[in-house]
CSV table of C-alpha atoms in Angstrom, one decimal:
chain,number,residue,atom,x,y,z
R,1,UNK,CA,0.0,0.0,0.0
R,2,UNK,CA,1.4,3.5,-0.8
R,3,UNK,CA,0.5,6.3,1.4
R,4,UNK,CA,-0.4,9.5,0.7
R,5,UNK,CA,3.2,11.1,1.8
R,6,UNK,CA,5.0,8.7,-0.8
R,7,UNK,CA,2.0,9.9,-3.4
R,8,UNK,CA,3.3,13.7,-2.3
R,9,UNK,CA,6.7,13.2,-2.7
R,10,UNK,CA,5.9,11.3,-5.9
R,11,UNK,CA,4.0,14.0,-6.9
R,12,UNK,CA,6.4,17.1,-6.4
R,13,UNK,CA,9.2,15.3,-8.0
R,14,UNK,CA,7.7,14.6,-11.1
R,15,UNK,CA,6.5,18.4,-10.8
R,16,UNK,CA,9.9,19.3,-10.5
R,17,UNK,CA,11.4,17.0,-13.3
R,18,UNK,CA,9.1,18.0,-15.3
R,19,UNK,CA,9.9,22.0,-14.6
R,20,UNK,CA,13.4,21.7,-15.3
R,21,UNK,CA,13.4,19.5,-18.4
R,22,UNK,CA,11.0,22.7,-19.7
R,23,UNK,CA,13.8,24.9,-19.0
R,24,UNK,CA,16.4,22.9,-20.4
R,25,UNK,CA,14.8,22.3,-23.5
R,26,UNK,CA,14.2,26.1,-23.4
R,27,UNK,CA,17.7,26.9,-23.2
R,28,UNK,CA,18.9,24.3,-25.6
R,29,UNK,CA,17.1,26.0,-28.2
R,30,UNK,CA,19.0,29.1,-27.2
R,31,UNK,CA,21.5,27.9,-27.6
R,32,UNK,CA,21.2,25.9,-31.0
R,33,UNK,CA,20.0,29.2,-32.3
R,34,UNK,CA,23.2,31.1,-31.2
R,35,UNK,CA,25.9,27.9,-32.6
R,36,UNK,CA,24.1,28.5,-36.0
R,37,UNK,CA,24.6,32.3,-35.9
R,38,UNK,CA,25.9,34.0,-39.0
R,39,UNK,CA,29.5,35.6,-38.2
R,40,UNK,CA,29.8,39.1,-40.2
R,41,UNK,CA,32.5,41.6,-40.3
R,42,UNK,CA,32.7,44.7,-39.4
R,43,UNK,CA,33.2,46.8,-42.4
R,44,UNK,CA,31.1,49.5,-44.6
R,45,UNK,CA,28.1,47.3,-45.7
R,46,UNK,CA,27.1,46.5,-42.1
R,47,UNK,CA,24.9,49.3,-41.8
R,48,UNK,CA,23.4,48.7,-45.4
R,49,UNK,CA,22.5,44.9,-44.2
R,50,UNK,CA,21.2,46.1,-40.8
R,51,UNK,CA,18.9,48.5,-42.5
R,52,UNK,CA,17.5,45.4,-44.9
R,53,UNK,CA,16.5,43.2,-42.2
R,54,UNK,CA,13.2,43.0,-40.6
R,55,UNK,CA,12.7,45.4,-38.1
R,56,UNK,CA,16.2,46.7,-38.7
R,57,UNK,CA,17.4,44.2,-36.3
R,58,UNK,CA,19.8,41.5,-36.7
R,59,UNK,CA,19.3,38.2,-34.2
R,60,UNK,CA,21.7,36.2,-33.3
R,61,UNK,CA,25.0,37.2,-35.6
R,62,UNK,CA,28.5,37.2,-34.6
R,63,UNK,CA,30.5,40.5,-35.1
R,64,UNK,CA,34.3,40.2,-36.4
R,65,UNK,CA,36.8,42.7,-36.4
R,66,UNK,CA,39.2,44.1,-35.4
R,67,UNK,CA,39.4,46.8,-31.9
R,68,UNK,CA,41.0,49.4,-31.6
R,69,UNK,CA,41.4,51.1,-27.8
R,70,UNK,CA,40.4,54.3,-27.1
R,71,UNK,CA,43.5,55.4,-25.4
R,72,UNK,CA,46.2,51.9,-24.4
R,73,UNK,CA,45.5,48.5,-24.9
R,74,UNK,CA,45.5,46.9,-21.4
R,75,UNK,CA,48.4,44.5,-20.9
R,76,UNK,CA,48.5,40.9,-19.2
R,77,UNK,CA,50.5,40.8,-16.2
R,78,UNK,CA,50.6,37.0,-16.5
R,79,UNK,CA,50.4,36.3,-20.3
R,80,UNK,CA,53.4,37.8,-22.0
R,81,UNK,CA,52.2,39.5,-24.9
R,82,UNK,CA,48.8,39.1,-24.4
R,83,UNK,CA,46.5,42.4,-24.3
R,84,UNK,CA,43.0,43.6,-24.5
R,85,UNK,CA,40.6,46.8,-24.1
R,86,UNK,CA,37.2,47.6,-22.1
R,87,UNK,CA,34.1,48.0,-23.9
R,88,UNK,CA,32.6,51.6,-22.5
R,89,UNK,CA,29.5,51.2,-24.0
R,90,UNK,CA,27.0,48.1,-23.8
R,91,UNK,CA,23.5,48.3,-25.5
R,92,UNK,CA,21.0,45.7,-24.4
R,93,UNK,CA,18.0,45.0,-26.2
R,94,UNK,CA,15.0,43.8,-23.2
R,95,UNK,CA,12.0,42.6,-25.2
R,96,UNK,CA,8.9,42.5,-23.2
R,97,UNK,CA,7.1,38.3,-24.1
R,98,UNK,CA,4.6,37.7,-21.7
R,99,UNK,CA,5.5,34.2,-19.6
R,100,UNK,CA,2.6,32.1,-19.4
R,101,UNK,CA,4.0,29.9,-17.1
R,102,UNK,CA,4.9,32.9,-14.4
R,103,UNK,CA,2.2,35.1,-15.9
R,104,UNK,CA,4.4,38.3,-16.3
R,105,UNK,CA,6.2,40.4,-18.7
């Protein structure tokens, strides 16, 4: 005979499997979509192909070129020769979809 703690616990751990295979799946697609991204360079006919697209927006590409620092490149104290730069400015994109699931924006 089961009782009705065993059917609980039963219960919530399907609930839970079944929450966090959702999720995975979720981000697995994510993440399929950003493997198969297109990579473009930057160069003059960026801004002519962003202005094509659909809602002058590009999703999901890859940007390649080459940076140039605004004032010194930033050396590696532990990497000999190794050096980099700090992006000032970051633009984010927030897109308002409404979550069923949580039932907010």
């Amino acid at each position: 005979p089961i009782t009705p703690r065993e059917l609980l616990c039963l219960g919530s751990s399907l609930a839970f499997s079944g929450l966090f295979y959702y999720l995975y799946r979720k981000k697995a697609r994510v993440m399929a979509r950003i493997q198969e991204a297109p990579k473009l360079q930057v160069d003059d006919d960026l801004p002519s192909l962003v202005s094509a697209a659909d809602g002058r927006c590009l999703p999901y590409v890859a940007l390649e070129g080459i940076v140039l620092p605004a004032k010194a490149a930033l050396t590696s104290h532990y990497h000999e020769g190794l050096q980099g730069v700090i992006q000032k400015l970051l633009l984010k994109e927030h897109r308002l979809i409404w979550n069923s699931l949580a039932r907010s924006w």
